[in-house]
PDB file of C-alpha atoms in Angstrom:
ATOM      1  CA  MET A   1     -57.471  57.711  94.562  1.00 43.00           C
ATOM      2  CA  ASN A   2     -55.908  60.908  93.017  1.00 49.00           C
ATOM      3  CA  GLU A   3     -52.488  62.153  93.629  1.00 49.00           C
ATOM      4  CA  GLN A   4     -53.156  64.611  96.338  1.00 56.00           C
ATOM      5  CA  ALA A   5     -54.429  61.824  98.628  1.00 73.00           C
ATOM      6  CA  GLU A   6     -51.624  59.743  98.140  1.00 90.00           C
ATOM      7  CA  THR A   7     -49.443  59.231 101.164  1.00 94.00           C
ATOM      8  CA  PRO A   8     -45.863  60.809 100.811  1.00 95.00           C
ATOM      9  CA  LEU A   9     -42.966  58.453 101.499  1.00 97.00           C
ATOM     10  CA  TYR A  10     -39.125  58.826 101.259  1.00 98.00           C
ATOM     11  CA  LEU A  11     -36.431  56.359 100.332  1.00 98.00           C
ATOM     12  CA  ALA A  12     -32.808  56.321 101.550  1.00 98.00           C
ATOM     13  CA  VAL A  13     -30.119  53.948  99.974  1.00 97.00           C
ATOM     14  CA  ASP A  14     -26.646  53.172 101.174  1.00 95.00           C
ATOM     15  CA  GLY A  15     -24.914  51.485  98.585  1.00 92.00           C
ATOM     16  CA  GLY A  16     -21.452  50.036  99.507  1.00 85.00           C
ATOM     17  CA  GLY A  17     -19.032  47.569  98.069  1.00 79.00           C
ATOM     18  CA  THR A  18     -20.168  44.651 100.270  1.00 81.00           C
ATOM     19  CA  LYS A  19     -23.930  45.442 101.113  1.00 90.00           C
ATOM     20  CA  THR A  20     -26.954  47.935 100.314  1.00 95.00           C
ATOM     21  CA  LYS A  21     -29.245  49.041 102.911  1.00 97.00           C
ATOM     22  CA  VAL A  22     -32.429  50.588 102.294  1.00 98.00           C
ATOM     23  CA  LEU A  23     -34.872  52.581 104.576  1.00 98.00           C
ATOM     24  CA  LEU A  24     -38.353  53.773 103.543  1.00 98.00           C
ATOM     25  CA  VAL A  25     -39.961  56.377 105.773  1.00 98.00           C
ATOM     26  CA  ASP A  26     -43.110  58.288 106.138  1.00 97.00           C
ATOM     27  CA  ALA A  27     -43.167  62.203 106.224  1.00 96.00           C
ATOM     28  CA  GLN A  28     -42.326  62.328 109.944  1.00 96.00           C
ATOM     29  CA  GLY A  29     -39.096  60.178 109.306  1.00 96.00           C
ATOM     30  CA  GLN A  30     -40.489  57.067 111.020  1.00 97.00           C
ATOM     31  CA  THR A  31     -39.303  53.835 109.207  1.00 97.00           C
ATOM     32  CA  VAL A  32     -42.122  51.906 107.282  1.00 97.00           C
ATOM     33  CA  GLY A  33     -40.026  49.456 105.371  1.00 97.00           C
ATOM     34  CA  GLU A  34     -36.486  48.121 105.079  1.00 98.00           C
ATOM     35  CA  GLY A  35     -34.394  46.326 102.591  1.00 98.00           C
ATOM     36  CA  LEU A  36     -31.031  44.408 102.740  1.00 98.00           C
ATOM     37  CA  SER A  37     -29.204  43.102  99.451  1.00 97.00           C
ATOM     38  CA  GLY A  38     -25.695  42.777  98.130  1.00 94.00           C
ATOM     39  CA  PRO A  39     -23.300  45.483  96.819  1.00 90.00           C
ATOM     40  CA  THR A  40     -24.392  48.180  94.653  1.00 91.00           C
ATOM     41  CA  SER A  41     -21.155  50.094  94.177  1.00 87.00           C
ATOM     42  CA  LEU A  42     -20.045  49.795  90.374  1.00 85.00           C
ATOM     43  CA  THR A  43     -16.299  49.477  91.495  1.00 79.00           C
ATOM     44  CA  ALA A  44     -17.453  46.390  93.518  1.00 78.00           C
ATOM     45  CA  THR A  45     -19.589  44.378  91.227  1.00 85.00           C
ATOM     46  CA  SER A  46     -21.124  44.489  87.820  1.00 89.00           C
ATOM     47  CA  ILE A  47     -23.691  46.631  86.417  1.00 91.00           C
ATOM     48  CA  GLY A  48     -26.276  43.796  86.200  1.00 93.00           C
ATOM     49  CA  ALA A  49     -25.361  42.601  89.714  1.00 93.00           C
ATOM     50  CA  ALA A  50     -25.800  46.214  91.037  1.00 93.00           C
ATOM     51  CA  SER A  51     -29.056  46.671  89.363  1.00 94.00           C
ATOM     52  CA  PHE A  52     -30.317  43.539  90.813  1.00 96.00           C
ATOM     53  CA  ASN A  53     -29.198  44.093  94.135  1.00 95.00           C
ATOM     54  CA  LEU A  54     -30.554  47.579  94.367  1.00 96.00           C
ATOM     55  CA  ASN A  55     -33.913  46.327  93.044  1.00 96.00           C
ATOM     56  CA  GLU A  56     -34.184  43.873  95.318  1.00 97.00           C
ATOM     57  CA  ALA A  57     -33.311  45.997  98.379  1.00 97.00           C
ATOM     58  CA  ILE A  58     -36.248  48.513  97.236  1.00 97.00           C
ATOM     59  CA  ARG A  59     -38.593  45.699  96.607  1.00 97.00           C
ATOM     60  CA  GLN A  60     -38.135  44.439 100.248  1.00 98.00           C
ATOM     61  CA  ALA A  61     -38.486  48.168 101.564  1.00 97.00           C
ATOM     62  CA  ILE A  62     -41.844  48.693  99.930  1.00 96.00           C
ATOM     63  CA  GLU A  63     -43.517  45.075 100.140  1.00 94.00           C
ATOM     64  CA  ARG A  64     -45.728  45.782 102.992  1.00 91.00           C
ATOM     65  CA  GLN A  65     -47.225  49.007 101.351  1.00 92.00           C
ATOM     66  CA  PRO A  66     -50.739  48.739  99.670  1.00 91.00           C
ATOM     67  CA  GLU A  67     -50.685  48.587  95.912  1.00 87.00           C
ATOM     68  CA  SER A  68     -51.835  52.229  95.614  1.00 89.00           C
ATOM     69  CA  GLY A  69     -52.324  55.254  97.596  1.00 92.00           C
ATOM     70  CA  TRP A  70     -48.649  56.108  98.305  1.00 95.00           C
ATOM     71  CA  ARG A  71     -45.783  57.552  96.395  1.00 95.00           C
ATOM     72  CA  ILE A  72     -41.935  58.115  96.998  1.00 96.00           C
ATOM     73  CA  ARG A  73     -41.768  61.937  96.607  1.00 96.00           C
ATOM     74  CA  HIS A  74     -37.906  61.754  96.918  1.00 96.00           C
ATOM     75  CA  ALA A  75     -34.963  59.190  97.155  1.00 97.00           C
ATOM     76  CA  VAL A  76     -31.552  59.821  97.942  1.00 97.00           C
ATOM     77  CA  MET A  77     -29.003  57.279  97.115  1.00 96.00           C
ATOM     78  CA  GLY A  78     -25.661  57.130  98.647  1.00 94.00           C
ATOM     79  CA  LEU A  79     -23.189  55.015  96.638  1.00 92.00           C
ATOM     80  CA  ALA A  80     -19.789  53.932  97.211  1.00 86.00           C
ATOM     81  CA  GLY A  81     -17.230  54.446  94.317  1.00 82.00           C
ATOM     82  CA  ILE A  82     -18.857  57.588  92.711  1.00 86.00           C
ATOM     83  CA  ASP A  83     -15.941  59.915  92.989  1.00 81.00           C
ATOM     84  CA  VAL A  84     -15.797  61.740  89.637  1.00 81.00           C
ATOM     85  CA  PRO A  85     -18.579  62.935  87.256  1.00 86.00           C
ATOM     86  CA  ALA A  86     -18.089  60.146  84.599  1.00 87.00           C
ATOM     87  CA  GLU A  87     -18.797  57.525  87.413  1.00 87.00           C
ATOM     88  CA  LYS A  88     -21.842  59.401  88.757  1.00 88.00           C
ATOM     89  CA  GLN A  89     -23.192  59.580  85.197  1.00 90.00           C
ATOM     90  CA  GLN A  90     -22.852  55.876  84.678  1.00 90.00           C
ATOM     91  CA  ALA A  91     -24.476  55.188  87.981  1.00 90.00           C
ATOM     92  CA  TYR A  92     -27.274  57.446  87.346  1.00 90.00           C
ATOM     93  CA  LYS A  93     -28.166  55.860  83.915  1.00 89.00           C
ATOM     94  CA  VAL A  94     -27.969  52.275  85.698  1.00 87.00           C
ATOM     95  CA  PHE A  95     -30.058  53.140  88.693  1.00 90.00           C
ATOM     96  CA  ALA A  96     -32.657  55.520  86.850  1.00 92.00           C
ATOM     97  CA  GLU A  97     -33.642  52.480  84.994  1.00 93.00           C
ATOM     98  CA  VAL A  98     -34.475  50.742  88.389  1.00 94.00           C
ATOM     99  CA  THR A  99     -35.931  53.330  90.197  1.00 92.00           C
ATOM    100  CA  GLY A 100     -38.055  53.887  87.124  1.00 94.00           C
ATOM    101  CA  ARG A 101     -40.114  50.617  87.998  1.00 95.00           C
ATOM    102  CA  TYR A 102     -41.391  52.337  91.366  1.00 95.00           C
ATOM    103  CA  PRO A 103     -43.451  55.253  92.137  1.00 95.00           C
ATOM    104  CA  ILE A 104     -40.622  57.350  92.669  1.00 95.00           C
ATOM    105  CA  ASP A 105     -40.951  61.224  91.794  1.00 95.00           C
ATOM    106  CA  THR A 106     -37.288  62.249  91.966  1.00 94.00           C
ATOM    107  CA  PHE A 107     -34.045  61.005  93.452  1.00 93.00           C
ATOM    108  CA  THR A 108     -30.480  62.413  94.212  1.00 94.00           C
ATOM    109  CA  LEU A 109     -27.234  60.406  93.690  1.00 94.00           C
ATOM    110  CA  VAL A 110     -24.480  61.231  96.145  1.00 94.00           C
ATOM    111  CA  ASN A 111     -21.263  59.582  97.257  1.00 92.00           C
ATOM    112  CA  ASP A 112     -22.078  57.429 100.275  1.00 91.00           C
ATOM    113  CA  ILE A 113     -19.603  59.530 102.364  1.00 93.00           C
ATOM    114  CA  VAL A 114     -21.987  62.478 102.150  1.00 95.00           C
ATOM    115  CA  ILE A 115     -24.719  60.441 104.019  1.00 96.00           C
ATOM    116  CA  ALA A 116     -22.094  59.122 106.533  1.00 94.00           C
ATOM    117  CA  LEU A 117     -21.600  62.654 107.291  1.00 96.00           C
ATOM    118  CA  GLU A 118     -25.147  63.609 107.373  1.00 95.00           C
ATOM    119  CA  SER A 119     -25.787  60.704 109.734  1.00 95.00           C
ATOM    120  CA  GLY A 120     -23.510  61.828 112.680  1.00 96.00           C
ATOM    121  CA  THR A 121     -23.602  65.617 112.901  1.00 96.00           C
ATOM    122  CA  ASP A 122     -25.404  68.839 112.160  1.00 94.00           C
ATOM    123  CA  SER A 123     -22.045  70.773 112.695  1.00 96.00           C
ATOM    124  CA  PRO A 124     -21.012  73.365 109.981  1.00 97.00           C
ATOM    125  CA  ASN A 125     -17.488  72.397 110.244  1.00 98.00           C
ATOM    126  CA  ALA A 126     -17.425  68.622 109.810  1.00 98.00           C
ATOM    127  CA  VAL A 127     -15.714  65.674 108.415  1.00 98.00           C
ATOM    128  CA  ALA A 128     -16.557  62.331 107.532  1.00 98.00           C
ATOM    129  CA  LEU A 129     -14.039  59.613 107.470  1.00 97.00           C
ATOM    130  CA  ILE A 130     -14.750  56.254 106.038  1.00 93.00           C
ATOM    131  CA  SER A 131     -12.484  53.039 106.326  1.00 95.00           C
ATOM    132  CA  GLY A 132     -14.133  50.078 105.572  1.00 90.00           C
ATOM    133  CA  THR A 133     -13.514  47.878 102.394  1.00 87.00           C
ATOM    134  CA  GLY A 134     -12.056  51.127 100.890  1.00 89.00           C
ATOM    135  CA  SER A 135     -11.354  54.647 102.508  1.00 93.00           C
ATOM    136  CA  ASN A 136     -11.987  58.225 101.787  1.00 93.00           C
ATOM    137  CA  CYS A 137     -12.644  61.532 103.660  1.00 97.00           C
ATOM    138  CA  PHE A 138     -15.174  64.422 102.856  1.00 97.00           C
ATOM    139  CA  GLY A 139     -15.508  67.624 104.897  1.00 98.00           C
ATOM    140  CA  ARG A 140     -17.204  71.135 104.791  1.00 97.00           C
ATOM    141  CA  ASN A 141     -16.875  74.351 106.551  1.00 98.00           C
ATOM    142  CA  ASP A 142     -18.971  77.132 107.755  1.00 98.00           C
ATOM    143  CA  GLN A 143     -18.391  78.947 104.623  1.00 97.00           C
ATOM    144  CA  GLY A 144     -19.998  76.061 102.400  1.00 95.00           C
ATOM    145  CA  GLN A 145     -16.639  75.076 101.182  1.00 98.00           C
ATOM    146  CA  THR A 146     -15.973  71.452 100.544  1.00 97.00           C
ATOM    147  CA  ALA A 147     -12.683  69.241 100.370  1.00 97.00           C
ATOM    148  CA  LYS A 148     -12.160  65.499  99.817  1.00 96.00           C
ATOM    149  CA  THR A 149      -9.255  63.088  99.766  1.00 96.00           C
ATOM    150  CA  SER A 150      -8.691  59.519  98.586  1.00 94.00           C
ATOM    151  CA  GLY A 151     -11.664  57.789  97.207  1.00 87.00           C
ATOM    152  CA  MET A 152      -9.846  57.036  93.856  1.00 88.00           C
ATOM    153  CA  GLY A 153     -10.140  53.189  94.052  1.00 85.00           C
ATOM    154  CA  TYR A 154      -8.005  50.522  95.318  1.00 90.00           C
ATOM    155  CA  ILE A 155      -5.222  50.823  92.950  1.00 93.00           C
ATOM    156  CA  LEU A 156      -4.892  54.610  93.089  1.00 94.00           C
ATOM    157  CA  SER A 157      -5.752  55.168  96.780  1.00 94.00           C
ATOM    158  CA  ASP A 158      -7.737  53.352  99.530  1.00 95.00           C
ATOM    159  CA  GLN A 159      -4.724  53.604 102.062  1.00 98.00           C
ATOM    160  CA  GLY A 160      -5.839  53.007 105.729  1.00 98.00           C
ATOM    161  CA  SER A 161      -8.683  50.823 104.614  1.00 97.00           C
ATOM    162  CA  GLY A 162      -9.660  47.176 105.256  1.00 97.00           C
ATOM    163  CA  TYR A 163      -8.238  46.260 101.627  1.00 97.00           C
ATOM    164  CA  ALA A 164      -5.004  48.046 102.438  1.00 98.00           C
ATOM    165  CA  ILE A 165      -4.663  45.976 105.674  1.00 99.00           C
ATOM    166  CA  GLY A 166      -5.709  42.807 104.120  1.00 99.00           C
ATOM    167  CA  LEU A 167      -3.228  43.014 101.394  1.00 99.00           C
ATOM    168  CA  ALA A 168      -0.394  43.878 104.187  1.00 99.00           C
ATOM    169  CA  VAL A 169      -1.552  40.763 105.803  1.00 99.00           C
ATOM    170  CA  LEU A 170      -0.853  38.706 102.734  1.00 99.00           C
ATOM    171  CA  GLN A 171       2.475  40.317 101.990  1.00 99.00           C
ATOM    172  CA  ASN A 172       3.752  40.190 105.465  1.00 99.00           C
ATOM    173  CA  VAL A 173       2.879  36.534 105.557  1.00 99.00           C
ATOM    174  CA  VAL A 174       5.138  35.821 102.618  1.00 98.00           C
ATOM    175  CA  LYS A 175       7.758  37.970 104.133  1.00 98.00           C
ATOM    176  CA  SER A 176       7.500  36.045 107.270  1.00 98.00           C
ATOM    177  CA  PHE A 177       7.825  32.611 105.488  1.00 98.00           C
ATOM    178  CA  ASP A 178      10.803  33.718 103.498  1.00 98.00           C
ATOM    179  CA  GLY A 179      12.624  35.012 106.333  1.00 98.00           C
ATOM    180  CA  ARG A 180      12.534  38.490 104.918  1.00 98.00           C
ATOM    181  CA  GLY A 181      10.269  39.798 107.733  1.00 98.00           C
ATOM    182  CA  GLU A 182       9.543  39.267 111.291  1.00 98.00           C
ATOM    183  CA  SER A 183       7.873  36.206 112.116  1.00 98.00           C
ATOM    184  CA  THR A 184       4.189  36.597 112.666  1.00 99.00           C
ATOM    185  CA  ILE A 185       1.162  34.418 113.737  1.00 99.00           C
ATOM    186  CA  LEU A 186      -0.525  36.047 110.835  1.00 99.00           C
ATOM    187  CA  GLU A 187       1.065  32.969 108.967  1.00 98.00           C
ATOM    188  CA  ARG A 188      -1.020  30.389 110.995  1.00 98.00           C
ATOM    189  CA  LEU A 189      -4.075  32.574 110.915  1.00 99.00           C
ATOM    190  CA  THR A 190      -4.048  33.187 107.098  1.00 99.00           C
ATOM    191  CA  LEU A 191      -3.444  29.455 106.394  1.00 98.00           C
ATOM    192  CA  GLU A 192      -6.431  28.439 108.604  1.00 98.00           C
ATOM    193  CA  HIS A 193      -8.609  31.275 106.800  1.00 98.00           C
ATOM    194  CA  PHE A 194      -7.836  29.599 103.293  1.00 98.00           C
ATOM    195  CA  ARG A 195      -7.699  25.874 104.523  1.00 97.00           C
ATOM    196  CA  VAL A 196      -4.249  25.466 103.144  1.00 97.00           C
ATOM    197  CA  GLN A 197      -1.360  23.345 104.785  1.00 96.00           C
ATOM    198  CA  GLN A 198       1.667  25.930 103.683  1.00 96.00           C
ATOM    199  CA  VAL A 199       2.359  29.175 102.466  1.00 97.00           C
ATOM    200  CA  GLU A 200       3.063  27.880  98.982  1.00 96.00           C
ATOM    201  CA  ASP A 201      -0.555  26.837  98.576  1.00 96.00           C
ATOM    202  CA  LEU A 202      -1.595  30.534  99.092  1.00 97.00           C
ATOM    203  CA  LYS A 203      -0.586  31.438  95.539  1.00 97.00           C
ATOM    204  CA  THR A 204      -3.345  29.146  94.256  1.00 96.00           C
ATOM    205  CA  ALA A 205      -5.971  30.453  96.873  1.00 96.00           C
ATOM    206  CA  VAL A 206      -5.137  33.952  95.954  1.00 98.00           C
ATOM    207  CA  TYR A 207      -4.677  33.728  92.108  1.00 97.00           C
ATOM    208  CA  ASN A 208      -7.060  30.974  91.013  1.00 94.00           C
ATOM    209  CA  PRO A 209      -9.440  32.765  91.028  1.00 95.00           C
ATOM    210  CA  VAL A 210      -8.065  36.263  91.657  1.00 96.00           C
ATOM    211  CA  LEU A 211      -9.330  37.344  95.055  1.00 96.00           C
ATOM    212  CA  THR A 212     -11.620  40.139  95.215  1.00 90.00           C
ATOM    213  CA  LYS A 213     -10.964  43.515  96.846  1.00 89.00           C
ATOM    214  CA  THR A 214     -13.952  42.539  99.225  1.00 87.00           C
ATOM    215  CA  GLU A 215     -12.171  39.164 100.020  1.00 94.00           C
ATOM    216  CA  ILE A 216      -8.888  40.850 100.504  1.00 97.00           C
ATOM    217  CA  ALA A 217     -10.662  43.531 102.871  1.00 95.00           C
ATOM    218  CA  ALA A 218     -11.905  40.674 104.919  1.00 96.00           C
ATOM    219  CA  LEU A 219      -8.206  39.643 106.027  1.00 98.00           C
ATOM    220  CA  SER A 220      -8.358  42.783 108.111  1.00 98.00           C
ATOM    221  CA  LYS A 221     -10.091  40.699 110.786  1.00 98.00           C
ATOM    222  CA  LEU A 222      -7.117  38.400 110.853  1.00 99.00           C
ATOM    223  CA  CYS A 223      -4.904  41.477 111.413  1.00 99.00           C
ATOM    224  CA  GLU A 224      -7.191  42.333 114.384  1.00 99.00           C
ATOM    225  CA  GLN A 225      -6.932  38.876 115.878  1.00 99.00           C
ATOM    226  CA  ALA A 226      -2.887  38.962 115.718  1.00 99.00           C
ATOM    227  CA  PHE A 227      -3.104  42.461 117.249  1.00 99.00           C
ATOM    228  CA  GLU A 228      -5.209  41.363 120.168  1.00 98.00           C
ATOM    229  CA  ALA A 229      -2.395  38.516 120.653  1.00 98.00           C
ATOM    230  CA  LYS A 230       0.087  41.164 120.609  1.00 98.00           C
ATOM    231  CA  ASP A 231       1.759  40.343 117.283  1.00 99.00           C
ATOM    232  CA  GLU A 232       4.247  42.975 116.305  1.00 99.00           C
ATOM    233  CA  VAL A 233       3.709  42.662 112.499  1.00 99.00           C
ATOM    234  CA  ALA A 234       0.134  43.148 113.075  1.00 99.00           C
ATOM    235  CA  SER A 235       0.795  46.162 115.540  1.00 99.00           C
ATOM    236  CA  ALA A 236       2.943  47.531 112.519  1.00 99.00           C
ATOM    237  CA  ILE A 237       0.418  47.301 110.169  1.00 99.00           C
ATOM    238  CA  PHE A 238      -2.196  48.947 112.192  1.00 99.00           C
ATOM    239  CA  ASP A 239       0.078  51.857 112.944  1.00 99.00           C
ATOM    240  CA  GLU A 240       0.520  52.406 109.301  1.00 99.00           C
ATOM    241  CA  ALA A 241      -3.169  52.515 108.584  1.00 99.00           C
ATOM    242  CA  ILE A 242      -3.586  54.968 111.464  1.00 99.00           C
ATOM    243  CA  ASP A 243      -1.024  57.118 109.803  1.00 99.00           C
ATOM    244  CA  GLU A 244      -2.825  56.997 106.506  1.00 99.00           C
ATOM    245  CA  LEU A 245      -6.239  57.654 108.115  1.00 99.00           C
ATOM    246  CA  PHE A 246      -4.493  60.672 109.979  1.00 99.00           C
ATOM    247  CA  LEU A 247      -3.416  62.028 106.523  1.00 99.00           C
ATOM    248  CA  LEU A 248      -6.761  61.621 105.106  1.00 99.00           C
ATOM    249  CA  VAL A 249      -8.529  63.918 107.778  1.00 99.00           C
ATOM    250  CA  SER A 250      -5.946  66.312 108.599  1.00 99.00           C
ATOM    251  CA  THR A 251      -5.250  67.351 104.989  1.00 99.00           C
ATOM    252  CA  VAL A 252      -9.091  67.806 104.593  1.00 99.00           C
ATOM    253  CA  VAL A 253      -9.223  70.209 107.776  1.00 99.00           C
ATOM    254  CA  THR A 254      -6.205  72.001 106.601  1.00 99.00           C
ATOM    255  CA  ARG A 255      -7.624  72.549 103.099  1.00 99.00           C
ATOM    256  CA  LEU A 256     -10.772  73.953 104.520  1.00 99.00           C
ATOM    257  CA  GLY A 257      -9.174  76.145 107.131  1.00 99.00           C
ATOM    258  CA  ILE A 258     -10.874  74.880 110.195  1.00 99.00           C
ATOM    259  CA  THR A 259      -7.937  73.474 112.237  1.00 98.00           C
ATOM    260  CA  GLY A 260      -8.156  76.187 114.802  1.00 98.00           C
ATOM    261  CA  LYS A 261     -12.144  75.654 115.005  1.00 98.00           C
ATOM    262  CA  HIS A 262     -14.407  72.906 116.651  1.00 98.00           C
ATOM    263  CA  VAL A 263     -14.825  70.189 114.115  1.00 99.00           C
ATOM    264  CA  GLU A 264     -16.659  66.978 114.345  1.00 98.00           C
ATOM    265  CA  CYS A 265     -15.411  63.945 112.563  1.00 98.00           C
ATOM    266  CA  VAL A 266     -17.788  61.202 111.960  1.00 98.00           C
ATOM    267  CA  LEU A 267     -16.408  57.713 111.541  1.00 97.00           C
ATOM    268  CA  ALA A 268     -17.914  55.058 109.495  1.00 92.00           C
ATOM    269  CA  GLY A 269     -16.548  51.435 108.576  1.00 90.00           C
ATOM    270  CA  SER A 270     -15.301  48.556 110.179  1.00 93.00           C
ATOM    271  CA  ILE A 271     -11.677  49.576 110.399  1.00 96.00           C
ATOM    272  CA  THR A 272     -12.538  52.953 112.385  1.00 96.00           C
ATOM    273  CA  ASP A 273     -14.656  50.679 114.969  1.00 95.00           C
ATOM    274  CA  ILE A 274     -11.177  49.129 116.244  1.00 98.00           C
ATOM    275  CA  GLU A 275     -10.724  50.769 119.762  1.00 97.00           C
ATOM    276  CA  TYR A 276      -6.920  50.976 118.880  1.00 98.00           C
ATOM    277  CA  ILE A 277      -7.302  52.780 115.680  1.00 98.00           C
ATOM    278  CA  GLN A 278      -9.937  54.988 116.964  1.00 98.00           C
ATOM    279  CA  ASP A 279      -7.827  56.075 120.109  1.00 98.00           C
ATOM    280  CA  ARG A 280      -4.553  56.559 118.241  1.00 98.00           C
ATOM    281  CA  LEU A 281      -6.217  58.511 115.415  1.00 99.00           C
ATOM    282  CA  ARG A 282      -7.893  60.806 117.834  1.00 98.00           C
ATOM    283  CA  GLN A 283      -4.377  61.366 119.573  1.00 98.00           C
ATOM    284  CA  LYS A 284      -2.765  62.148 116.263  1.00 99.00           C
ATOM    285  CA  LEU A 285      -5.575  64.528 115.109  1.00 99.00           C
ATOM    286  CA  LYS A 286      -5.600  66.672 118.196  1.00 98.00           C
ATOM    287  CA  THR A 287      -1.841  67.555 117.353  1.00 98.00           C
ATOM    288  CA  VAL A 288      -3.296  69.395 114.365  1.00 98.00           C
ATOM    289  CA  CYS A 289      -6.961  70.110 115.089  1.00 98.00           C
ATOM    290  CA  PRO A 290      -7.059  70.552 119.040  1.00 98.00           C
ATOM    291  CA  GLN A 291     -10.843  70.956 119.112  1.00 98.00           C
ATOM    292  CA  ILE A 292     -11.687  67.979 116.717  1.00 99.00           C
ATOM    293  CA  ARG A 293     -14.105  65.523 118.113  1.00 98.00           C
ATOM    294  CA  LEU A 294     -14.494  61.890 116.718  1.00 98.00           C
ATOM    295  CA  VAL A 295     -18.380  60.902 116.456  1.00 97.00           C
ATOM    296  CA  VAL A 296     -19.515  57.442 116.341  1.00 95.00           C
ATOM    297  CA  PRO A 297     -23.150  57.904 115.062  1.00 93.00           C
ATOM    298  CA  GLU A 298     -26.042  56.413 116.854  1.00 91.00           C
ATOM    299  CA  HIS A 299     -27.486  55.499 113.404  1.00 91.00           C
ATOM    300  CA  GLN A 300     -26.213  53.835 110.465  1.00 91.00           C
ATOM    301  CA  PRO A 301     -25.189  55.946 107.576  1.00 92.00           C
ATOM    302  CA  VAL A 302     -28.404  55.307 105.478  1.00 96.00           C
ATOM    303  CA  HIS A 303     -30.136  57.569 108.359  1.00 96.00           C
ATOM    304  CA  GLY A 304     -28.271  60.194 106.674  1.00 96.00           C
ATOM    305  CA  GLY A 305     -29.823  59.583 103.495  1.00 97.00           C
ATOM    306  CA  VAL A 306     -33.228  59.860 105.176  1.00 98.00           C
ATOM    307  CA  LYS A 307     -32.356  63.265 106.635  1.00 96.00           C
ATOM    308  CA  LEU A 308     -31.379  64.515 103.190  1.00 96.00           C
ATOM    309  CA  ALA A 309     -34.205  62.946 101.531  1.00 97.00           C
ATOM    310  CA  LEU A 310     -36.722  64.620 103.917  1.00 97.00           C
ATOM    311  CA  ALA A 311     -35.033  68.096 103.517  1.00 94.00           C
ATOM    312  CA  ALA A 312     -34.984  67.844  99.752  1.00 89.00           C
ATOM    313  CA  PRO A 313     -36.912  70.911  98.069  1.00 79.00           C
ATOM    314  CA  THR A 314     -39.822  69.901  95.883  1.00 64.00           C
ATOM    315  CA  PRO A 315     -39.475  69.225  93.075  1.00 52.00           C
ATOM    316  CA  ALA A 316     -36.059  67.967  93.771  1.00 42.00           C
ATOM    317  CA  SER A 317     -32.929  68.114  91.429  1.00 39.00           C
ATOM    318  CA  ARG A 318     -32.420  64.598  89.896  1.00 39.00           C
ATOM    319  CA  LEU A 319     -28.484  65.058  89.910  1.00 36.00           C
TER     320      LEU A 319
END
């Protein structure tokens, strides 16, 4: 079958620090295949594991396609952890090898926050806020300018993220045990989580082997449980996270000069799903940007990648 008769398909990848989601769509945007695998963020896993996971997710997405008669005209890969040019170049080299195994004409590599933004709005003045395992914020204005905050990894940034909340849980458990801080039910919840009897045992659980960023971020669920039980320490941890998320967004809208305009703020990540955090964040943001509207997308961020893939020019740029 010649190339002109081949069915054009499009691929979108949402590669995070915990999992990778892939969608394969036809020219009308209808899903014809899906894939799900482990992390592909190079800041969350090894190069080998990231390559394996991407390959596995793409393989799942195309497994129902016939052996011939189709091609992927363009793929958009939104990956967590590509915040500086060096990271993007490294990721490009790694994933170009994977995509080269498949009939993919061209692909574009972007930060995952870009596809998160596209999944929730078409507004010219818009911001996306991700707070899941990590945190970052990206925005654009009607002049075509962009700005971002955070996204520099868990040592340099990630304030207001699941990781930051999880770390605060661990540290406040020790403070509670020592008597240096308020007593908190996070002590009991954390001991149960790690299946240990006393706080001293946490040292082995945490350091041998050292917990990963993802494992620490998972402890944010304990904070949510304690918050629902009206624990004051958990409430304080959440309030600090809200303050940090407010700074991420308010700084971006201020730098873009859109505080006096209608702005749509697309939310992504497990932390922004928490009702208390979402409500308080909305209240704080309206003090600096009265017309801001928080948007919880109907579709997953990977659909933002679909949108970009379908809109890509032909031939598309590879970077």
